[in-house]
Amino acid sequence: MLTLHLARGTISVAAHIALEETGLPHELAWLDFGRAEQTSESYARVNPKLRVPALVTPDGILTETPAILEHIASLAPEADLMPADPWAAAKAREAMAWCAATFHVAHAHKMRGARWADDPDAHEAMAAKVPETMTACASLAEEMLTITDGPWLLEAVSVADFHLHAIARWLPGDGVDLAPFSRLQSHAAAVASRPAAARALSHHG
Ligand SMILES: N[C@@H](CCC(=O)N[C@@H](CS)C(=O)NCC(=O)O)C(=O)O
């Protein structure tokens, strides 16, 4: 049995979609960020990084969205959510690495400035820059979506699409006008039109 530790609307949406898409038996362990449950002693025993997602597996506990997504895909090869072709697989990993290290981190500057500075003025300055940095990231994502004719990052849907979508959902709230980004809009619609993804998304507001 797999247990996904997750919180509403966070990056854990990606792993939630992937689990739902594969149909792998799993349980959900929800954390309430409003009550700072991610900082509790009991959760620190699951993930000492105090972040979601964390996936508890029979082999141990896995953290970091790209690793979790690839592992879920590998546990359900029939769902075909990670390309078999080495080049396409590397491109999927490239997209997930960028989502985790750049796109997600740009967003985090809105609410989590305390990770990088103690000065409240610095927090304000970081938050003020978020519409600009997230718009720049949206432009790059739009460009990444031009590699194929379809709605996906690669020829077929992959877990990288779920990672991208989990972050792209934050764009309007981060002050990004989606109007110029037609491929990102089609990508969001394509994810939402998949019944399993929609089931997962319905829990995240
Ligand atoms: N590198 C991690 C980042 C995970 C992460 O930052 N998750 C956020 C939610 S979007 C979190 O748990 N934040 C809790 C906090 O900052 O207190 C990943 O990609 O999974």
PDB file of C-alpha atoms and ligand atoms in Angstrom:
ATOM      1  CA  MET A   1       0.000   0.000   0.000  1.00  0.00           C
ATOM      2  CA  LEU A   2       1.102   3.543  -0.790  1.00  0.00           C
ATOM      3  CA  THR A   3       0.268   6.548   1.388  1.00  0.00           C
ATOM      4  CA  LEU A   4       0.533  10.027  -0.052  1.00  0.00           C
ATOM      5  CA  HIS A   5       0.935  12.870   2.439  1.00  0.00           C
ATOM      6  CA  LEU A   6      -0.520  15.932   0.778  1.00  0.00           C
ATOM      7  CA  ALA A   7      -2.156  19.319   1.290  1.00  0.00           C
ATOM      8  CA  ARG A   8      -4.842  21.073  -0.711  1.00  0.00           C
ATOM      9  CA  GLY A   9      -3.703  23.112  -3.700  1.00  0.00           C
ATOM     10  CA  THR A  10      -0.002  22.469  -3.136  1.00  0.00           C
ATOM     11  CA  ILE A  11       2.549  20.803  -5.400  1.00  0.00           C
ATOM     12  CA  SER A  12       1.276  17.496  -4.013  1.00  0.00           C
ATOM     13  CA  VAL A  13      -1.567  17.869  -6.555  1.00  0.00           C
ATOM     14  CA  ALA A  14       0.846  16.387  -9.129  1.00  0.00           C
ATOM     15  CA  ALA A  15       1.446  13.160  -7.202  1.00  0.00           C
ATOM     16  CA  HIS A  16      -2.242  12.936  -6.339  1.00  0.00           C
ATOM     17  CA  ILE A  17      -3.155  13.101 -10.055  1.00  0.00           C
ATOM     18  CA  ALA A  18      -0.491  10.514 -10.900  1.00  0.00           C
ATOM     19  CA  LEU A  19      -1.812   8.058  -8.287  1.00  0.00           C
ATOM     20  CA  GLU A  20      -5.373   8.517  -9.471  1.00  0.00           C
ATOM     21  CA  GLU A  21      -4.300   8.069 -13.106  1.00  0.00           C
ATOM     22  CA  THR A  22      -2.495   4.798 -12.402  1.00  0.00           C
ATOM     23  CA  GLY A  23      -5.251   3.303 -10.264  1.00  0.00           C
ATOM     24  CA  LEU A  24      -2.583   2.052  -7.831  1.00  0.00           C
ATOM     25  CA  PRO A  25      -4.113   1.261  -4.412  1.00  0.00           C
ATOM     26  CA  HIS A  26      -3.293   4.149  -2.104  1.00  0.00           C
ATOM     27  CA  GLU A  27      -4.362   6.141   0.913  1.00  0.00           C
ATOM     28  CA  LEU A  28      -4.318   9.908   1.297  1.00  0.00           C
ATOM     29  CA  ALA A  29      -2.992  11.521   4.472  1.00  0.00           C
ATOM     30  CA  TRP A  30      -4.134  15.138   4.361  1.00  0.00           C
ATOM     31  CA  LEU A  31      -2.252  17.927   6.131  1.00  0.00           C
ATOM     32  CA  ASP A  32      -3.902  21.211   7.013  1.00  0.00           C
ATOM     33  CA  PHE A  33      -1.435  24.010   6.223  1.00  0.00           C
ATOM     34  CA  GLY A  34      -3.834  26.459   7.897  1.00  0.00           C
ATOM     35  CA  ARG A  35      -2.938  24.703  11.151  1.00  0.00           C
ATOM     36  CA  ALA A  36       0.746  24.319  10.159  1.00  0.00           C
ATOM     37  CA  GLU A  37       0.408  20.540  10.396  1.00  0.00           C
ATOM     38  CA  GLN A  38       3.432  20.178   8.081  1.00  0.00           C
ATOM     39  CA  THR A  39       5.572  21.439  10.963  1.00  0.00           C
ATOM     40  CA  SER A  40       4.243  18.944  13.527  1.00  0.00           C
ATOM     41  CA  GLU A  41       6.519  16.429  15.246  1.00  0.00           C
ATOM     42  CA  SER A  42       4.502  13.561  13.843  1.00  0.00           C
ATOM     43  CA  TYR A  43       4.931  14.810  10.264  1.00  0.00           C
ATOM     44  CA  ALA A  44       8.640  15.487  10.854  1.00  0.00           C
ATOM     45  CA  ARG A  45       8.959  11.744  11.415  1.00  0.00           C
ATOM     46  CA  VAL A  46       7.507  11.197   7.903  1.00  0.00           C
ATOM     47  CA  ASN A  47       9.388  14.006   6.143  1.00  0.00           C
ATOM     48  CA  PRO A  48      12.045  15.915   8.092  1.00  0.00           C
ATOM     49  CA  LYS A  49      11.997  18.532   5.300  1.00  0.00           C
ATOM     50  CA  LEU A  50       8.501  19.498   6.598  1.00  0.00           C
ATOM     51  CA  ARG A  51       7.151  19.710   3.065  1.00  0.00           C
ATOM     52  CA  VAL A  52       4.588  17.868   0.978  1.00  0.00           C
ATOM     53  CA  PRO A  53       4.388  15.600  -0.888  1.00  0.00           C
ATOM     54  CA  ALA A  54       5.814  12.541   0.816  1.00  0.00           C
ATOM     55  CA  LEU A  55       5.009   9.052  -0.407  1.00  0.00           C
ATOM     56  CA  VAL A  56       5.182   6.195   2.067  1.00  0.00           C
ATOM     57  CA  THR A  57       5.904   2.965   0.202  1.00  0.00           C
ATOM     58  CA  PRO A  58       6.705  -0.616   1.242  1.00  0.00           C
ATOM     59  CA  ASP A  59      10.333   0.212   0.333  1.00  0.00           C
ATOM     60  CA  GLY A  60      10.554   3.387   2.421  1.00  0.00           C
ATOM     61  CA  ILE A  61       9.580   7.053   2.276  1.00  0.00           C
ATOM     62  CA  LEU A  62      10.093   9.076  -0.879  1.00  0.00           C
ATOM     63  CA  THR A  63      10.094  12.870  -1.084  1.00  0.00           C
ATOM     64  CA  GLU A  64      10.625  15.379  -3.937  1.00  0.00           C
ATOM     65  CA  THR A  65       7.967  15.593  -6.602  1.00  0.00           C
ATOM     66  CA  PRO A  66      10.077  14.502  -9.617  1.00  0.00           C
ATOM     67  CA  ALA A  67      11.236  11.345  -7.794  1.00  0.00           C
ATOM     68  CA  ILE A  68       7.740  10.570  -6.519  1.00  0.00           C
ATOM     69  CA  LEU A  69       6.183  11.058  -9.951  1.00  0.00           C
ATOM     70  CA  GLU A  70       8.719   8.863 -11.708  1.00  0.00           C
ATOM     71  CA  HIS A  71       8.354   6.178  -9.039  1.00  0.00           C
ATOM     72  CA  ILE A  72       4.560   6.148  -9.322  1.00  0.00           C
ATOM     73  CA  ALA A  73       4.904   5.847 -13.108  1.00  0.00           C
ATOM     74  CA  SER A  74       7.366   2.972 -12.733  1.00  0.00           C
ATOM     75  CA  LEU A  75       5.001   1.090 -10.384  1.00  0.00           C
ATOM     76  CA  ALA A  76       2.267   1.152 -13.058  1.00  0.00           C
ATOM     77  CA  PRO A  77       4.029   0.720 -16.414  1.00  0.00           C
ATOM     78  CA  GLU A  78       0.709  -0.105 -18.076  1.00  0.00           C
ATOM     79  CA  ALA A  79      -0.452   3.473 -17.465  1.00  0.00           C
ATOM     80  CA  ASP A  80       2.404   4.662 -19.702  1.00  0.00           C
ATOM     81  CA  LEU A  81       3.095   7.851 -17.769  1.00  0.00           C
ATOM     82  CA  MET A  82       6.871   7.886 -18.278  1.00  0.00           C
ATOM     83  CA  PRO A  83       8.275   7.470 -21.802  1.00  0.00           C
ATOM     84  CA  ALA A  84      10.209   4.271 -22.536  1.00  0.00           C
ATOM     85  CA  ASP A  85      12.359   6.054 -25.117  1.00  0.00           C
ATOM     86  CA  PRO A  86      15.558   7.283 -23.376  1.00  0.00           C
ATOM     87  CA  TRP A  87      15.533  10.698 -25.049  1.00  0.00           C
ATOM     88  CA  ALA A  88      11.860  11.325 -24.293  1.00  0.00           C
ATOM     89  CA  ALA A  89      12.399  10.137 -20.701  1.00  0.00           C
ATOM     90  CA  ALA A  90      15.301  12.574 -20.344  1.00  0.00           C
ATOM     91  CA  LYS A  91      13.090  15.385 -21.680  1.00  0.00           C
ATOM     92  CA  ALA A  92      10.403  14.478 -19.112  1.00  0.00           C
ATOM     93  CA  ARG A  93      13.054  14.618 -16.352  1.00  0.00           C
ATOM     94  CA  GLU A  94      14.328  17.921 -17.741  1.00  0.00           C
ATOM     95  CA  ALA A  95      10.837  19.413 -17.499  1.00  0.00           C
ATOM     96  CA  MET A  96      10.310  18.101 -13.946  1.00  0.00           C
ATOM     97  CA  ALA A  97      13.712  19.354 -12.791  1.00  0.00           C
ATOM     98  CA  TRP A  98      12.857  22.814 -14.105  1.00  0.00           C
ATOM     99  CA  CYS A  99       9.405  22.718 -12.522  1.00  0.00           C
ATOM    100  CA  ALA A 100      10.896  21.803  -9.125  1.00  0.00           C
ATOM    101  CA  ALA A 101      14.009  23.972  -9.127  1.00  0.00           C
ATOM    102  CA  THR A 102      12.846  27.084 -10.961  1.00  0.00           C
ATOM    103  CA  PHE A 103       9.094  27.390 -11.587  1.00  0.00           C
ATOM    104  CA  HIS A 104       8.031  26.227  -8.101  1.00  0.00           C
ATOM    105  CA  VAL A 105      10.765  28.250  -6.402  1.00  0.00           C
ATOM    106  CA  ALA A 106       9.711  31.424  -8.230  1.00  0.00           C
ATOM    107  CA  HIS A 107       6.197  30.943  -6.825  1.00  0.00           C
ATOM    108  CA  ALA A 108       7.500  30.291  -3.304  1.00  0.00           C
ATOM    109  CA  HIS A 109       8.914  33.823  -3.166  1.00  0.00           C
ATOM    110  CA  LYS A 110       5.340  35.107  -2.701  1.00  0.00           C
ATOM    111  CA  MET A 111       4.563  33.446   0.638  1.00  0.00           C
ATOM    112  CA  ARG A 112       7.801  31.845   1.794  1.00  0.00           C
ATOM    113  CA  GLY A 113      10.311  34.708   1.672  1.00  0.00           C
ATOM    114  CA  ALA A 114      11.379  33.804   5.219  1.00  0.00           C
ATOM    115  CA  ARG A 115      13.302  30.904   3.689  1.00  0.00           C
ATOM    116  CA  TRP A 116      15.738  33.358   2.125  1.00  0.00           C
ATOM    117  CA  ALA A 117      15.728  36.504   4.285  1.00  0.00           C
ATOM    118  CA  ASP A 118      14.718  37.744   7.737  1.00  0.00           C
ATOM    119  CA  ASP A 119      14.007  41.348   6.742  1.00  0.00           C
ATOM    120  CA  PRO A 120      10.245  41.997   6.206  1.00  0.00           C
ATOM    121  CA  ASP A 121      11.154  44.560   3.524  1.00  0.00           C
ATOM    122  CA  ALA A 122      13.041  41.836   1.669  1.00  0.00           C
ATOM    123  CA  HIS A 123       9.955  39.576   1.894  1.00  0.00           C
ATOM    124  CA  GLU A 124       7.880  42.368   0.413  1.00  0.00           C
ATOM    125  CA  ALA A 125      10.404  42.902  -2.375  1.00  0.00           C
ATOM    126  CA  MET A 126      10.480  39.169  -3.169  1.00  0.00           C
ATOM    127  CA  ALA A 127       6.674  38.975  -3.280  1.00  0.00           C
ATOM    128  CA  ALA A 128       6.494  42.054  -5.501  1.00  0.00           C
ATOM    129  CA  LYS A 129       8.718  40.365  -8.078  1.00  0.00           C
ATOM    130  CA  VAL A 130       6.569  37.209  -8.314  1.00  0.00           C
ATOM    131  CA  PRO A 131       4.226  38.386 -11.120  1.00  0.00           C
ATOM    132  CA  GLU A 132       7.304  39.173 -13.232  1.00  0.00           C
ATOM    133  CA  THR A 133       9.232  35.963 -12.520  1.00  0.00           C
ATOM    134  CA  MET A 134       6.139  33.766 -12.875  1.00  0.00           C
ATOM    135  CA  THR A 135       5.265  35.464 -16.165  1.00  0.00           C
ATOM    136  CA  ALA A 136       8.798  34.728 -17.387  1.00  0.00           C
ATOM    137  CA  CYS A 137       8.369  31.088 -16.294  1.00  0.00           C
ATOM    138  CA  ALA A 138       4.974  30.917 -18.013  1.00  0.00           C
ATOM    139  CA  SER A 139       6.631  32.125 -21.240  1.00  0.00           C
ATOM    140  CA  LEU A 140       9.226  29.363 -20.961  1.00  0.00           C
ATOM    141  CA  ALA A 141       6.537  26.756 -20.261  1.00  0.00           C
ATOM    142  CA  GLU A 142       4.574  28.020 -23.264  1.00  0.00           C
ATOM    143  CA  GLU A 143       7.727  27.563 -25.356  1.00  0.00           C
ATOM    144  CA  MET A 144       8.230  24.034 -23.973  1.00  0.00           C
ATOM    145  CA  LEU A 145       4.686  23.208 -25.081  1.00  0.00           C
ATOM    146  CA  THR A 146       5.475  24.132 -28.698  1.00  0.00           C
ATOM    147  CA  ILE A 147       7.790  21.111 -29.109  1.00  0.00           C
ATOM    148  CA  THR A 148       4.836  18.891 -30.075  1.00  0.00           C
ATOM    149  CA  ASP A 149       1.569  19.586 -31.875  1.00  0.00           C
ATOM    150  CA  GLY A 150      -0.507  18.135 -29.056  1.00  0.00           C
ATOM    151  CA  PRO A 151      -1.397  19.559 -25.682  1.00  0.00           C
ATOM    152  CA  TRP A 152       1.383  17.656 -23.844  1.00  0.00           C
ATOM    153  CA  LEU A 153       5.053  18.376 -23.168  1.00  0.00           C
ATOM    154  CA  LEU A 154       5.964  15.201 -25.073  1.00  0.00           C
ATOM    155  CA  GLU A 155       4.191  13.172 -27.756  1.00  0.00           C
ATOM    156  CA  ALA A 156       2.028  11.500 -25.103  1.00  0.00           C
ATOM    157  CA  VAL A 157       0.880  12.548 -21.664  1.00  0.00           C
ATOM    158  CA  SER A 158       3.468  11.914 -18.934  1.00  0.00           C
ATOM    159  CA  VAL A 159       3.895  12.630 -15.241  1.00  0.00           C
ATOM    160  CA  ALA A 160       5.822  15.768 -16.267  1.00  0.00           C
ATOM    161  CA  ASP A 161       2.485  17.201 -17.456  1.00  0.00           C
ATOM    162  CA  PHE A 162       1.001  16.706 -13.997  1.00  0.00           C
ATOM    163  CA  HIS A 163       3.976  18.486 -12.442  1.00  0.00           C
ATOM    164  CA  LEU A 164       3.669  21.396 -14.851  1.00  0.00           C
ATOM    165  CA  HIS A 165      -0.073  21.629 -14.281  1.00  0.00           C
ATOM    166  CA  ALA A 166       0.204  21.634 -10.480  1.00  0.00           C
ATOM    167  CA  ILE A 167       2.333  24.788 -10.737  1.00  0.00           C
ATOM    168  CA  ALA A 168       0.563  26.434 -13.671  1.00  0.00           C
ATOM    169  CA  ARG A 169      -2.641  26.416 -11.566  1.00  0.00           C
ATOM    170  CA  TRP A 170      -0.975  29.045  -9.367  1.00  0.00           C
ATOM    171  CA  LEU A 171      -0.348  31.510 -12.189  1.00  0.00           C
ATOM    172  CA  PRO A 172      -3.571  33.583 -11.951  1.00  0.00           C
ATOM    173  CA  GLY A 173      -3.137  33.904  -8.170  1.00  0.00           C
ATOM    174  CA  ASP A 174       0.443  35.003  -8.753  1.00  0.00           C
ATOM    175  CA  GLY A 175      -0.742  37.908 -10.892  1.00  0.00           C
ATOM    176  CA  VAL A 176      -0.011  36.352 -14.282  1.00  0.00           C
ATOM    177  CA  ASP A 177      -2.347  37.164 -17.169  1.00  0.00           C
ATOM    178  CA  LEU A 178      -2.917  33.863 -18.974  1.00  0.00           C
ATOM    179  CA  ALA A 179      -4.345  35.456 -22.130  1.00  0.00           C
ATOM    180  CA  PRO A 180      -1.054  35.350 -24.106  1.00  0.00           C
ATOM    181  CA  PHE A 181      -0.402  31.730 -23.100  1.00  0.00           C
ATOM    182  CA  SER A 182      -2.784  29.719 -25.276  1.00  0.00           C
ATOM    183  CA  ARG A 183      -0.761  26.499 -25.061  1.00  0.00           C
ATOM    184  CA  LEU A 184      -0.725  26.618 -21.269  1.00  0.00           C
ATOM    185  CA  GLN A 185      -4.488  27.129 -21.329  1.00  0.00           C
ATOM    186  CA  SER A 186      -4.935  24.125 -23.670  1.00  0.00           C
ATOM    187  CA  HIS A 187      -2.612  22.101 -21.446  1.00  0.00           C
ATOM    188  CA  ALA A 188      -4.713  22.903 -18.363  1.00  0.00           C
ATOM    189  CA  ALA A 189      -7.901  21.986 -20.228  1.00  0.00           C
ATOM    190  CA  ALA A 190      -6.346  18.720 -21.440  1.00  0.00           C
ATOM    191  CA  VAL A 191      -5.345  17.703 -17.915  1.00  0.00           C
ATOM    192  CA  ALA A 192      -8.748  18.673 -16.483  1.00  0.00           C
ATOM    193  CA  SER A 193     -10.558  16.696 -19.204  1.00  0.00           C
ATOM    194  CA  ARG A 194      -9.010  13.416 -18.044  1.00  0.00           C
ATOM    195  CA  PRO A 195     -11.480  11.754 -15.660  1.00  0.00           C
ATOM    196  CA  ALA A 196      -8.838  10.488 -13.232  1.00  0.00           C
ATOM    197  CA  ALA A 197      -7.027  13.833 -13.106  1.00  0.00           C
ATOM    198  CA  ALA A 198     -10.338  15.641 -12.644  1.00  0.00           C
ATOM    199  CA  ARG A 199     -11.170  13.346  -9.711  1.00  0.00           C
ATOM    200  CA  ALA A 200      -7.917  14.290  -8.014  1.00  0.00           C
ATOM    201  CA  LEU A 201      -8.262  17.989  -8.868  1.00  0.00           C
ATOM    202  CA  SER A 202     -11.760  18.099  -7.372  1.00  0.00           C
ATOM    203  CA  HIS A 203     -10.153  17.764  -3.913  1.00  0.00           C
ATOM    204  CA  HIS A 204      -7.929  20.794  -4.398  1.00  0.00           C
ATOM    205  CA  GLY A 205     -10.318  23.685  -5.016  1.00  0.00           C
TER     206      GLY A 205
HETATM  207  N1  LIG B   1      11.228  20.272  -3.750  1.00  0.00           N
HETATM  208  C1  LIG B   1       9.957  19.857  -3.175  1.00  0.00           C
HETATM  209  C2  LIG B   1       9.241  21.095  -2.672  1.00  0.00           C
HETATM  210  C3  LIG B   1       8.036  20.746  -1.870  1.00  0.00           C
HETATM  211  C4  LIG B   1       7.390  22.001  -1.293  1.00  0.00           C
HETATM  212  O1  LIG B   1       8.011  23.060  -1.167  1.00  0.00           O
HETATM  213  N2  LIG B   1       6.109  21.873  -0.914  1.00  0.00           N
HETATM  214  C5  LIG B   1       5.417  22.976  -0.289  1.00  0.00           C
HETATM  215  C6  LIG B   1       3.967  23.014  -0.755  1.00  0.00           C
HETATM  216  S1  LIG B   1       3.780  23.585  -2.421  1.00  0.00           S
HETATM  217  C7  LIG B   1       5.396  22.780   1.209  1.00  0.00           C
HETATM  218  O2  LIG B   1       5.233  21.672   1.668  1.00  0.00           O
HETATM  219  N3  LIG B   1       5.534  23.865   1.969  1.00  0.00           N
HETATM  220  C8  LIG B   1       5.421  23.808   3.395  1.00  0.00           C
HETATM  221  C9  LIG B   1       6.046  24.975   4.065  1.00  0.00           C
HETATM  222  O3  LIG B   1       6.752  25.757   3.412  1.00  0.00           O
HETATM  223  O4  LIG B   1       5.838  25.097   5.275  1.00  0.00           O
HETATM  224  C10 LIG B   1       9.129  19.106  -4.227  1.00  0.00           C
HETATM  225  O5  LIG B   1       9.269  19.431  -5.407  1.00  0.00           O
HETATM  226  O6  LIG B   1       8.378  18.195  -3.868  1.00  0.00           O
END
